[in-house]
Tab-separated table of C-alpha atoms in Angstrom:
chain	number	residue	atom	x	y	z
A	22	MET	CA	-18.281	-5.046	-20.298
A	23	ASP	CA	-18.833	-5.886	-16.291
A	24	SER	CA	-17.276	-9.786	-16.405
A	25	SER	CA	-14.926	-9.050	-18.328
A	26	ILE	CA	-12.988	-5.264	-17.182
A	27	LEU	CA	-10.939	-7.453	-14.417
A	28	THR	CA	-9.304	-9.697	-16.741
A	29	LEU	CA	-9.009	-6.735	-19.145
A	30	ILE	CA	-7.406	-4.606	-16.418
A	31	LEU	CA	-5.388	-7.163	-15.376
A	32	LEU	CA	-4.050	-8.332	-18.830
A	33	LEU	CA	-3.047	-4.794	-20.518
A	34	PRO	CA	0.189	-4.472	-18.414
A	35	LEU	CA	1.207	-7.348	-19.502
A	36	ALA	CA	0.373	-6.941	-22.707
A	37	GLY	CA	2.274	-3.561	-22.868
A	38	ALA	CA	5.215	-5.334	-20.853
A	39	LEU	CA	5.785	-7.723	-23.586
A	40	LEU	CA	5.258	-5.446	-26.493
A	41	VAL	CA	8.450	-3.021	-24.639
A	42	SER	CA	10.371	-6.201	-24.639
A	43	LEU	CA	10.211	-7.554	-28.063
A	44	LEU	CA	10.482	-3.772	-29.504
A	45	PRO	CA	14.229	-2.305	-30.162
A	46	ASP	CA	15.751	-0.039	-27.104
A	47	ARG	CA	15.111	3.413	-29.311
A	48	GLY	CA	14.587	6.769	-27.636
A	49	LYS	CA	11.924	7.184	-25.344
A	50	LEU	CA	9.658	4.761	-27.611
A	51	SER	CA	9.299	1.951	-24.617
A	52	ALA	CA	8.377	5.441	-22.046
A	53	TRP	CA	5.927	6.446	-24.708
A	54	ILE	CA	4.688	2.363	-24.976
A	55	ALA	CA	4.203	2.056	-21.215
A	56	LEU	CA	2.508	5.590	-20.658
A	57	LEU	CA	0.093	4.739	-23.248
A	58	THR	CA	-0.381	1.422	-21.218
A	59	THR	CA	-0.723	2.761	-17.334
A	60	LEU	CA	-3.083	5.807	-18.848
A	61	VAL	CA	-5.659	2.964	-20.876
A	62	SER	CA	-5.073	0.914	-17.627
A	63	PHE	CA	-6.074	3.719	-15.396
A	64	GLY	CA	-8.513	4.460	-17.391
A	65	LEU	CA	-10.176	0.623	-17.113
A	66	THR	CA	-9.623	0.954	-13.379
A	67	LEU	CA	-12.726	4.219	-13.375
A	68	HIS	CA	-14.839	1.717	-14.537
A	69	LEU	CA	-15.276	-0.119	-11.458
A	70	PRO	CA	-16.154	2.963	-8.947
A	71	ALA	CA	-18.452	4.100	-12.153
A	72	HIS	CA	-20.278	0.578	-11.905
A	73	PHE	CA	-19.607	-0.491	-8.216
A	74	SER	CA	-22.983	-1.122	-6.367
A	75	PRO	CA	-22.926	-0.032	-3.246
A	76	GLY	CA	-25.810	-1.816	-1.403
A	77	GLN	CA	-24.655	-4.958	-2.828
A	78	SER	CA	-23.612	-7.069	-0.833
A	79	GLY	CA	-20.022	-9.466	-1.158
A	80	PHE	CA	-17.539	-9.556	-4.862
A	81	GLN	CA	-18.685	-7.760	-7.889
A	82	PHE	CA	-17.278	-8.169	-11.295
A	83	VAL	CA	-16.439	-11.625	-10.476
A	84	VAL	CA	-14.690	-14.279	-12.817
A	85	ASN	CA	-14.569	-17.696	-11.426
A	86	ARG	CA	-13.413	-20.281	-14.241
A	87	GLN	CA	-11.565	-23.658	-13.120
A	88	TRP	CA	-7.868	-23.131	-14.342
A	89	ILE	CA	-6.358	-26.253	-12.917
A	90	GLU	CA	-8.294	-29.807	-11.905
A	91	SER	CA	-5.862	-30.948	-8.854
A	92	PRO	CA	-5.125	-29.897	-7.083
A	93	ALA	CA	-8.110	-27.132	-8.051
A	94	ILE	CA	-6.952	-23.883	-8.573
A	95	TYR	CA	-9.112	-21.298	-10.252
A	96	TYR	CA	-9.065	-18.037	-11.894
A	97	HIS	CA	-11.318	-16.029	-9.479
A	98	VAL	CA	-11.014	-12.730	-9.030
A	99	GLY	CA	-13.741	-9.814	-7.927
A	100	VAL	CA	-13.711	-6.779	-5.666
A	101	ASP	CA	-15.180	-5.252	-2.937
A	102	GLY	CA	-15.330	-1.932	-0.844
A	103	LEU	CA	-11.548	-3.043	0.635
A	104	SER	CA	-10.105	-3.839	-2.982
A	105	MET	CA	-11.621	-1.777	-5.391
A	106	TRP	CA	-10.530	2.031	-4.317
A	107	LEU	CA	-6.545	-0.207	-4.362
A	108	VAL	CA	-7.133	-1.277	-8.045
A	109	VAL	CA	-7.058	2.060	-8.758
A	110	LEU	CA	-4.872	3.293	-6.656
A	111	VAL	CA	-2.880	1.133	-8.678
A	112	GLY	CA	-3.910	2.004	-12.099
A	113	LEU	CA	-3.414	6.073	-10.587
A	114	LEU	CA	0.103	5.425	-9.594
A	115	GLY	CA	0.871	3.683	-13.096
A	116	PRO	CA	1.249	6.675	-15.160
A	117	VAL	CA	2.723	8.819	-11.972
A	118	GLY	CA	5.550	6.016	-11.566
A	119	VAL	CA	6.454	6.669	-15.516
A	120	LEU	CA	6.576	9.885	-16.390
A	121	ALA	CA	8.626	10.297	-12.891
A	122	SER	CA	11.181	8.062	-14.431
A	123	TRP	CA	11.007	10.363	-17.788
A	124	LYS	CA	14.286	12.246	-16.951
A	125	SER	CA	16.028	10.130	-14.452
A	126	ILE	CA	15.638	6.217	-16.458
A	127	ASN	CA	18.168	6.920	-19.535
A	128	ARG	CA	19.682	3.826	-19.511
A	129	ARG	CA	17.869	0.376	-20.425
A	130	GLU	CA	14.865	2.082	-20.790
A	131	LYS	CA	12.904	-1.544	-22.357
A	132	VAL	CA	14.162	-3.598	-19.453
A	133	PHE	CA	12.671	-0.595	-16.931
A	134	TYR	CA	9.693	-0.378	-18.194
A	135	SER	CA	8.854	-4.271	-19.213
A	136	LEU	CA	9.912	-4.811	-15.721
A	137	PHE	CA	7.880	-1.747	-14.280
A	138	LEU	CA	4.925	-2.933	-16.054
A	139	LEU	CA	4.936	-6.491	-14.995
A	140	GLN	CA	4.666	-4.887	-11.601
A	141	GLN	CA	1.554	-3.341	-12.043
A	142	THR	CA	-0.158	-6.795	-13.334
A	143	ALA	CA	1.327	-8.158	-10.475
A	144	MET	CA	-0.214	-5.969	-7.826
A	145	TYR	CA	-3.641	-5.666	-9.968
A	146	GLY	CA	-3.045	-9.681	-9.106
A	147	VAL	CA	-2.689	-8.893	-5.362
A	148	PHE	CA	-5.872	-6.935	-4.915
A	149	ILE	CA	-8.673	-8.787	-7.098
A	150	SER	CA	-7.725	-12.451	-6.576
A	151	LEU	CA	-9.602	-14.632	-4.543
A	152	ASP	CA	-7.993	-18.369	-4.697
A	153	LEU	CA	-5.110	-18.328	-2.499
A	154	MET	CA	-3.162	-19.992	-4.890
A	155	LEU	CA	-3.487	-17.226	-7.708
A	156	TYR	CA	-3.025	-14.576	-4.724
A	157	TYR	CA	0.494	-15.919	-4.015
A	158	GLY	CA	1.039	-16.168	-7.359
A	159	PHE	CA	0.753	-12.737	-8.462
A	160	TRP	CA	2.233	-12.000	-4.255
A	161	GLU	CA	5.616	-13.532	-5.266
A	162	LEU	CA	5.706	-12.183	-8.369
A	163	SER	CA	5.177	-8.593	-7.338
A	164	LEU	CA	8.788	-9.243	-5.384
A	165	ILE	CA	10.940	-10.411	-8.479
A	166	PRO	CA	10.522	-6.424	-10.711
A	167	MET	CA	11.354	-5.255	-7.570
A	168	ALA	CA	14.322	-6.449	-6.631
A	169	ILE	CA	15.874	-6.604	-10.343
A	170	LEU	CA	14.832	-3.097	-10.958
A	171	ILE	CA	16.842	-2.003	-7.401
A	172	ALA	CA	19.991	-3.896	-8.175
A	173	MET	CA	19.845	-2.515	-11.840
A	174	TYR	CA	19.643	1.056	-11.031
A	175	GLY	CA	20.842	1.348	-6.933
A	176	ARG	CA	22.395	4.456	-6.548
A	177	LYS	CA	24.940	3.583	-4.663
A	178	GLU	CA	24.882	0.179	-3.384
A	179	GLY	CA	21.914	-1.173	-5.802
A	180	GLN	CA	22.992	-4.790	-5.329
A	181	LYS	CA	23.139	-5.366	-1.518
A	182	ALA	CA	19.741	-3.378	-1.141
A	183	ALA	CA	18.085	-5.942	-3.139
A	184	ILE	CA	19.408	-9.194	-1.958
A	185	LYS	CA	18.390	-7.450	1.565
A	186	PHE	CA	14.730	-6.569	0.173
A	187	PHE	CA	14.700	-10.039	-1.412
A	188	LEU	CA	15.624	-12.194	1.103
A	189	PHE	CA	13.099	-9.915	3.560
A	190	THR	CA	10.573	-10.275	1.861
A	191	PHE	CA	10.784	-13.312	-0.095
A	192	ILE	CA	11.902	-15.697	3.064
A	193	PRO	CA	8.142	-15.018	4.882
A	194	SER	CA	6.805	-16.131	1.718
A	195	ALA	CA	7.700	-19.883	2.621
A	196	PRO	CA	5.991	-20.942	5.434
A	197	LEU	CA	2.880	-18.414	3.644
A	198	LEU	CA	3.150	-21.384	0.881
A	199	VAL	CA	3.303	-24.358	3.560
A	200	ALA	CA	0.181	-22.237	5.310
A	201	ILE	CA	-1.766	-21.979	2.590
A	202	LEU	CA	-1.625	-25.652	1.243
A	203	TYR	CA	-2.467	-27.050	4.522
A	204	LEU	CA	-5.143	-24.906	4.517
A	205	TYR	CA	-6.382	-26.793	1.729
A	206	SER	CA	-5.064	-30.102	2.720
A	207	ARG	CA	-8.003	-29.798	5.010
A	208	THR	CA	-10.700	-28.054	3.610
A	209	GLY	CA	-9.851	-29.088	-0.183
A	210	THR	CA	-10.564	-25.416	-1.690
A	211	PHE	CA	-8.201	-22.226	-2.247
A	212	ASN	CA	-11.252	-20.277	-2.727
A	213	PHE	CA	-11.483	-17.129	0.200
A	214	SER	CA	-15.406	-16.960	0.535
A	215	GLU	CA	-15.553	-20.775	1.179
A	216	LEU	CA	-12.262	-21.258	3.420
A	217	ARG	CA	-14.042	-18.242	5.445
A	218	THR	CA	-17.013	-19.898	6.606
A	219	LEU	CA	-14.869	-24.002	6.514
A	220	ILE	CA	-12.458	-21.985	9.342
A	221	ALA	CA	-15.152	-20.010	11.053
A	222	VAL	CA	-16.980	-23.568	11.602
A	223	GLY	CA	-13.994	-25.240	13.035
A	224	ALA	CA	-12.821	-27.231	9.721
A	225	VAL	CA	-9.475	-26.360	10.621
A	226	PRO	CA	-7.942	-27.654	13.959
A	227	ALA	CA	-7.508	-24.817	16.380
A	228	VAL	CA	-3.856	-25.375	17.346
A	229	ALA	CA	-2.422	-25.641	13.710
A	230	LEU	CA	-4.939	-22.675	12.829
A	231	PHE	CA	-2.722	-20.824	14.827
A	232	TRP	CA	-0.268	-21.666	13.105
A	233	VAL	CA	-1.202	-21.134	10.147
A	234	ALA	CA	-2.426	-17.048	11.157
A	235	PHE	CA	0.940	-17.250	12.442
A	236	ALA	CA	2.688	-17.753	8.949
A	237	PHE	CA	0.388	-15.484	7.014
A	238	LEU	CA	1.047	-12.476	9.758
A	239	PHE	CA	4.545	-13.110	9.374
A	240	ALA	CA	4.525	-12.588	5.604
A	241	PHE	CA	1.792	-9.440	5.723
A	242	ALA	CA	4.243	-7.573	8.687
A	243	VAL	CA	7.244	-7.828	6.825
A	244	LYS	CA	5.777	-6.724	3.757
A	245	VAL	CA	4.376	-3.543	5.874
A	246	PRO	CA	6.759	-3.566	7.255
A	247	VAL	CA	5.732	-3.965	10.926
A	248	PHE	CA	8.043	-2.905	13.891
A	249	PRO	CA	11.382	-4.294	14.126
A	250	LEU	CA	10.315	-5.847	10.772
A	251	HIS	CA	11.616	-2.760	8.445
A	252	GLY	CA	15.560	-3.559	8.436
A	253	TRP	CA	14.909	-3.367	4.391
A	254	LEU	CA	13.275	-0.131	4.152
A	255	ALA	CA	15.686	2.473	4.534
A	256	ASP	CA	17.880	0.925	2.042
A	257	THR	CA	15.316	0.430	-0.455
A	258	PHE	CA	13.576	4.031	-0.463
A	259	GLY	CA	17.361	4.891	-0.845
A	260	GLU	CA	18.451	2.645	-3.413
A	261	ALA	CA	15.034	1.939	-5.843
A	262	PRO	CA	14.160	3.835	-8.428
A	263	VAL	CA	11.696	6.469	-7.882
A	264	ALA	CA	9.026	4.910	-9.663
A	265	MET	CA	9.141	1.637	-8.019
A	266	ALA	CA	10.145	2.898	-4.298
A	267	MET	CA	6.551	4.357	-4.120
A	268	VAL	CA	5.260	1.023	-4.495
A	269	VAL	CA	7.064	-0.950	-2.650
A	270	ALA	CA	5.712	-0.748	1.302
A	271	GLY	CA	2.162	-0.188	2.196
A	272	LYS	CA	-0.605	-1.004	0.409
A	273	LEU	CA	-0.132	-5.230	-0.447
A	274	GLY	CA	0.547	-5.956	3.258
A	275	LEU	CA	-1.701	-3.823	4.542
A	276	TYR	CA	-4.731	-4.938	2.476
A	277	SER	CA	-3.419	-8.541	2.810
A	278	MET	CA	-3.821	-8.173	6.763
A	279	LEU	CA	-6.675	-6.901	5.968
A	280	ARG	CA	-8.481	-9.204	4.216
A	281	PHE	CA	-6.487	-12.702	4.585
A	282	HIS	CA	-5.272	-12.189	8.533
A	283	VAL	CA	-8.021	-10.374	9.967
A	284	GLY	CA	-10.754	-11.559	7.012
A	285	LEU	CA	-9.786	-15.432	7.571
A	286	PHE	CA	-8.551	-15.444	10.753
A	287	PRO	CA	-10.783	-13.413	12.790
A	288	ALA	CA	-10.465	-15.079	16.324
A	289	GLU	CA	-6.559	-15.615	15.956
A	290	ALA	CA	-5.917	-12.014	15.084
A	291	ARG	CA	-8.003	-11.209	18.385
A	292	ALA	CA	-6.020	-12.918	20.190
A	293	ILE	CA	-3.042	-11.468	18.708
A	294	ALA	CA	-4.533	-7.996	18.693
A	295	PRO	CA	-2.744	-6.416	21.583
A	296	LEU	CA	0.719	-7.224	20.765
A	297	LEU	CA	0.356	-5.916	17.389
A	298	ILE	CA	-1.093	-2.706	18.929
A	299	ALA	CA	1.794	-2.057	20.998
A	300	LEU	CA	4.027	-2.658	18.536
A	301	ALA	CA	2.323	-0.418	15.893
A	302	VAL	CA	2.409	2.151	18.794
A	303	ILE	CA	6.291	2.132	19.141
A	304	GLY	CA	6.715	1.831	14.560
A	305	ILE	CA	4.864	5.431	15.103
A	306	LEU	CA	7.219	7.083	17.769
A	307	TYR	CA	10.745	5.166	16.455
A	308	GLY	CA	9.859	6.694	12.883
A	309	ALA	CA	9.348	9.360	13.477
A	310	CYS	CA	12.138	10.177	16.202
A	311	LEU	CA	14.282	8.639	13.962
A	312	ALA	CA	12.532	10.891	10.766
A	313	LEU	CA	13.790	13.982	12.774
A	314	VAL	CA	17.599	13.256	12.683
A	315	GLN	CA	18.090	11.765	8.892
A	316	ARG	CA	20.897	13.292	7.167
A	317	ASP	CA	19.550	11.722	3.719
A	318	PHE	CA	15.993	12.907	2.291
A	319	TRP	CA	15.259	9.243	1.331
A	320	ARG	CA	16.060	7.667	4.495
A	321	PHE	CA	14.126	10.536	6.263
A	322	LEU	CA	11.089	9.302	3.802
A	323	ALA	CA	11.492	5.811	4.910
A	324	PHE	CA	11.119	6.553	8.562
A	325	ALA	CA	8.421	8.548	8.095
A	326	ALA	CA	6.673	5.784	5.922
A	327	LEU	CA	7.117	3.185	9.009
A	328	SER	CA	5.584	5.743	11.494
A	329	HIS	CA	2.152	6.438	9.073
A	330	LEU	CA	1.640	2.953	8.195
A	331	SER	CA	2.127	1.991	12.026
A	332	LEU	CA	-0.612	3.977	12.405
A	333	ILE	CA	-2.678	2.324	9.829
A	334	THR	CA	-1.697	-1.174	11.329
A	335	LEU	CA	-2.722	0.329	14.624
A	336	GLY	CA	-6.360	0.964	12.933
A	337	ILE	CA	-6.473	-2.637	11.781
A	338	TYR	CA	-6.027	-3.904	14.565
A	339	GLY	CA	-8.077	-1.671	17.053
A	340	PHE	CA	-11.036	-4.367	15.908
A	341	THR	CA	-13.306	-1.621	14.986
A	342	PHE	CA	-15.366	-0.505	11.978
A	343	THR	CA	-14.749	3.006	12.505
A	344	GLY	CA	-10.914	2.018	12.473
A	345	TRP	CA	-11.024	-0.339	9.804
A	346	SER	CA	-12.317	1.997	7.341
A	347	GLY	CA	-10.213	4.770	8.767
A	348	ALA	CA	-7.501	2.215	8.197
A	349	THR	CA	-8.566	1.702	5.003
A	350	TYR	CA	-8.905	5.194	3.521
A	351	GLN	CA	-5.660	5.783	5.231
A	352	ILE	CA	-4.021	3.800	2.603
A	353	LEU	CA	-5.045	5.610	0.210
A	354	ASN	CA	-4.382	8.908	1.546
A	355	ASN	CA	-0.717	7.461	2.340
A	356	GLU	CA	0.182	5.910	-1.333
A	357	ILE	CA	-0.522	9.422	-3.099
A	358	ILE	CA	0.863	11.193	-0.408
A	359	ASP	CA	3.842	9.157	-0.839
A	360	ALA	CA	3.919	9.156	-4.433
A	361	ALA	CA	3.706	12.843	-4.363
A	362	LEU	CA	6.839	12.559	-1.840
A	363	PHE	CA	8.799	10.751	-3.902
A	364	VAL	CA	8.146	12.485	-7.130
A	365	LEU	CA	9.025	15.645	-5.342
A	366	LEU	CA	12.293	14.540	-3.905
A	367	GLY	CA	13.809	12.463	-6.860
A	368	ALA	CA	13.240	16.039	-9.025
A	369	LEU	CA	15.393	17.919	-6.228
A	370	GLU	CA	18.318	14.969	-6.613
A	371	LEU	CA	17.614	15.316	-10.532
A	372	ARG	CA	18.656	19.142	-10.431
A	373	TYR	CA	21.100	18.981	-7.668
A	374	ALA	CA	23.088	15.421	-7.704
A	375	THR	CA	22.235	14.841	-4.021
A	376	SER	CA	20.242	13.821	-1.401
A	377	GLN	CA	22.154	15.454	1.772
A	378	ILE	CA	19.545	17.575	3.626
A	379	ALA	CA	22.711	19.840	4.577
A	380	ALA	CA	23.160	20.853	1.375
A	381	TYR	CA	19.522	21.975	0.691
A	382	GLY	CA	18.870	25.619	1.699
A	383	GLY	CA	16.946	28.677	0.359
A	384	LEU	CA	15.556	27.418	-2.564
A	385	ALA	CA	11.836	28.233	-2.624
A	386	SER	CA	12.657	31.428	-4.648
A	387	ARG	CA	14.396	29.618	-7.399
A	388	ILE	CA	12.157	26.931	-7.621
A	389	PRO	CA	8.786	28.240	-6.511
A	390	ARG	CA	6.426	25.334	-7.817
A	391	LEU	CA	8.508	22.864	-6.514
A	392	ALA	CA	8.379	24.371	-3.117
A	393	THR	CA	4.631	25.369	-3.400
A	394	LEU	CA	3.723	21.775	-4.069
A	395	PHE	CA	6.106	20.079	-1.479
A	396	VAL	CA	4.232	22.490	1.319
A	397	ILE	CA	0.850	21.293	0.101
A	398	THR	CA	1.666	17.625	0.758
A	399	SER	CA	3.903	18.084	3.643
A	400	LEU	CA	0.445	19.705	5.085
A	401	ALA	CA	-1.676	16.411	3.858
A	402	MET	CA	1.262	14.213	5.469
A	403	ILE	CA	1.002	16.120	9.062
A	404	GLY	CA	-2.629	15.835	8.744
A	405	LEU	CA	-4.032	19.564	8.072
A	406	PRO	CA	-7.779	19.227	8.103
A	407	MET	CA	-9.110	20.065	4.448
A	408	LEU	CA	-6.654	17.697	3.373
A	409	ASN	CA	-6.551	13.800	3.038
A	410	GLY	CA	-4.505	12.886	5.691
A	411	PHE	CA	-6.375	14.364	8.030
A	412	ILE	CA	-9.883	11.991	7.571
A	413	GLY	CA	-7.823	8.426	8.582
A	414	GLU	CA	-5.903	10.003	10.552
A	415	PHE	CA	-8.417	11.200	12.923
A	416	LEU	CA	-10.891	8.283	12.479
A	417	ILE	CA	-8.214	6.054	13.475
A	418	LEU	CA	-7.226	7.420	16.727
A	419	SER	CA	-10.854	8.826	18.116
A	420	SER	CA	-11.748	4.775	17.409
A	421	THR	CA	-8.352	3.922	18.997
A	422	PHE	CA	-9.627	6.423	21.857
A	423	THR	CA	-13.446	5.315	22.415
A	424	LEU	CA	-12.720	1.874	21.778
A	425	VAL	CA	-9.271	0.353	22.532
A	426	SER	CA	-7.447	2.148	24.863
A	427	HIS	CA	-6.794	5.701	25.777
A	428	GLY	CA	-2.712	5.180	26.658
A	429	TRP	CA	-2.547	3.827	23.311
A	430	ALA	CA	-4.198	6.361	21.693
A	431	ILE	CA	-2.613	9.150	23.242
A	432	ALA	CA	0.737	7.709	21.962
A	433	ALA	CA	-0.048	7.636	18.723
A	434	THR	CA	-1.155	11.193	18.691
A	435	LEU	CA	2.191	12.260	20.008
A	436	GLY	CA	3.587	10.368	16.695
A	437	VAL	CA	0.918	12.787	14.717
A	438	ILE	CA	2.602	16.061	16.943
A	439	LEU	CA	5.719	14.776	15.603
A	440	SER	CA	5.252	14.231	12.319
A	441	ALA	CA	4.261	17.776	12.347
A	442	ALA	CA	7.740	18.411	13.698
A	443	TYR	CA	9.811	16.296	11.103
A	444	MET	CA	7.683	17.405	8.112
A	445	LEU	CA	8.369	21.198	9.032
A	446	TRP	CA	11.416	21.239	9.666
A	447	MET	CA	11.947	19.652	6.372
A	448	VAL	CA	10.695	22.196	4.421
A	449	GLN	CA	12.405	25.093	6.464
A	450	ARG	CA	16.098	23.360	5.922
A	451	VAL	CA	15.125	22.318	2.310
A	452	PHE	CA	13.414	25.528	0.874
A	453	TYR	CA	12.929	28.124	3.759
A	454	GLY	CA	16.656	28.181	5.516
A	455	PRO	CA	19.709	30.827	4.584
A	456	GLU	CA	20.485	29.660	1.017
A	457	SER	CA	23.087	27.461	0.231
A	458	SER	CA	26.626	27.765	-1.291
A	459	MET	CA	24.650	25.225	-4.173
A	460	ALA	CA	21.379	27.018	-4.233
A	461	THR	CA	23.220	30.129	-5.379
A	462	ALA	CA	26.113	28.203	-7.618
A	463	SER	CA	23.633	26.170	-9.783
A	464	ALA	CA	21.278	27.492	-12.362
A	465	SER	CA	18.524	24.239	-11.875
A	466	THR	CA	14.780	25.156	-13.473
A	467	ASP	CA	11.873	24.798	-11.743
A	468	LEU	CA	9.684	21.926	-12.175
A	469	ARG	CA	8.713	20.892	-16.035
A	470	LEU	CA	5.738	19.914	-17.419
A	471	GLY	CA	5.640	16.269	-17.325
A	472	GLU	CA	5.744	16.423	-13.321
A	473	GLN	CA	4.071	19.134	-13.037
A	474	LEU	CA	1.121	17.174	-14.714
A	475	VAL	CA	1.829	14.497	-12.208
A	476	LEU	CA	1.992	16.239	-9.127
A	477	TRP	CA	-0.861	19.007	-10.235
A	478	PRO	CA	-3.732	16.046	-10.007
A	479	LEU	CA	-2.091	14.675	-7.000
A	480	ALA	CA	-2.721	17.957	-4.632
A	481	VAL	CA	-6.122	18.703	-6.194
A	482	LEU	CA	-6.741	14.716	-5.091
A	483	MET	CA	-5.280	15.524	-1.552
A	484	LEU	CA	-8.236	18.233	-1.087
A	485	VAL	CA	-10.957	16.409	-2.844
A	486	MET	CA	-10.130	13.382	-0.705
A	487	GLY	CA	-9.945	16.089	2.771
A	488	VAL	CA	-13.353	17.892	1.421
A	489	SER	CA	-15.449	14.705	0.468
A	490	PRO	CA	-14.499	11.712	1.764
A	491	ASN	CA	-18.227	9.949	1.314
A	492	LEU	CA	-17.112	9.534	-2.355
A	493	TRP	CA	-14.953	6.573	-1.068
A	494	PHE	CA	-16.629	5.798	2.074
A	495	HIS	CA	-19.039	4.674	0.313
A	496	ALA	CA	-17.636	1.657	-1.318
A	497	ILE	CA	-15.197	1.496	1.725
A	498	GLU	CA	-17.810	0.850	4.102
A	499	THR	CA	-19.839	-2.164	2.811
A	500	ALA	CA	-16.312	-4.284	2.851
A	501	PRO	CA	-17.064	-7.648	4.597
A	502	ARG	CA	-16.709	-8.036	8.259
A	503	PRO	CA	-14.946	-10.549	9.985
A	504	ILE	CA	-16.525	-13.855	10.821
A	505	VAL	CA	-16.607	-15.062	14.334
A	506	LEU	CA	-18.768	-17.532	15.830
A	507	ARG	CA	-19.635	-18.798	19.480
A	508	ASN	CA	-21.590	-22.002	18.757
A	509	LEU	CA	-22.477	-23.411	15.850
A	510	LYS	CA	-25.911	-23.163	15.528
A	511	ASP	CA	-26.015	-19.733	15.656
A	512	THR	CA	-23.778	-20.424	12.077
A	513	ILE	CA	-26.616	-19.125	9.907
A	514	GLY	CA	-27.944	-16.003	11.918
A	515	ILE	CA	-24.351	-14.924	12.160
A	516	LEU	CA	-22.787	-15.453	8.329
A	517	ARG	CA	-25.475	-13.436	7.625
A	518	HIS	CA	-24.959	-10.615	10.190
A	519	PRO	CA	-21.055	-10.905	11.189
A	520	GLU	CA	-20.166	-9.237	14.143
A	521	VAL	CA	-16.192	-7.678	15.399
A	522	ILE	CA	-14.915	-8.406	18.418
A	523	PRO	CA	-12.525	-5.933	20.352
A	524	PRO	CA	-8.681	-7.542	20.842
A	525	ALA	CA	-8.743	-9.639	23.978
A	526	GLY	CA	-8.795	-7.487	27.425
A	527	ILE	CA	-9.930	-4.557	25.198
A	528	LYS	CA	-13.807	-3.980	26.895
A	529	ALA	CA	-15.651	-3.547	23.896
A	530	ASN	CA	-18.686	-0.743	23.339
A	531	THR	CA	-21.921	-2.171	22.302
A	532	GLY	CA	-23.134	0.301	20.503
A	533	GLU	CA	-20.311	-0.020	18.196
A	534	VAL	CA	-20.922	-3.761	17.611
A	535	GLN	CA	-24.507	-3.268	17.135
A	536	ARG	CA	-23.798	-0.666	14.183
């Protein structure tokens, strides 16, 4: 099964999408098919960590078959310590998204769930593709269902938000495609591993390589988003259906930065790292400060997400082993916490028909289970020890402080402190302040069974990831490191033992490099 598992994971949601599109839009039929499809897909993804070999170098569960002869495009897929848990994460968020949409999506369900499953296929494809053209196809495919569903199910200005999202994310993809085709013209391959080696030994001219690397970075930075390329984020969070909003930002762009920008162009990434570190810290503080003053909880969550995604960007471009491991782990943490927050805020909006924070107040006694889970999730987002958010934040901040820059680390830590302020403020305003007139006038029920089946497992996972992170780090730490060659005669030795070079102008720690 190892040789076909990734193909099964990739094709099952696509088959589910086709089935939903062919069957009549009757009752909850589409929702049940989508739920069954995502549950089976999630079960298949669990095969990966169960059979992953941490002691084995390189990619595992690899399939490499020629798809198109000229240009030479291959169906080349595989996972390593970086991508494996992200595939499992996509599998986990599938049933979460379906259950979160069970009550809120009550029109055109057939269209919604078929596009949702198509989006699942695209995200799986991004994380397992090892051929750059195959990767680009899935990257573009991930934009289309999102834009359509935002336009169809937007709360107020869905079409406007969809156009903004599409333009922000699609336009940077054009130079990405040009860059990929240029690499092929110089090397004759789209294979990630071969390109990695050829670029390292100088097969691409240095000046051209700078612009190629910049094209990759620009596309990924918009998708994360990195400050100041976040113009699409708040509108998208405010208009997208809950199931789509929880996957729109973060993991695709951050993974692509690690895999393709830092992985393919380590020297160019190292050169631009000081700028990205500065933008990351600005993004941390900017997002946190704007989250403090938001009146709408979807916009609140958007700027909180910008702050936390910027922290992960800081871990990536600090160019340390610890920072990379922490950033990879924090991608998982951030997506799990954000998914829970989206479900919880969606449940509030479904019950009270508003996202205005000022309309809420004193709800803890009326919906105690929802309040309890919101507090647990907020504490995880703050980074409370024993919960998952603490581990990744600590690794990123400690590696930044000891190996990159004391000043940037202190400024980033201030952003973490501000995150505690805005999350606790949110909890107090919604659940523990004076009862609002809306709260006393309505007779809304607490979390229903389907919502609890989503949220309690996520809460347990936050605790398990906080107390037993090594369950994940055994695989994460095996991810390949960027290749940086100092001279051609050392090619073979360095390819076997890739070294990490700190950002330009930042002092290296000899022990860290040796380790």
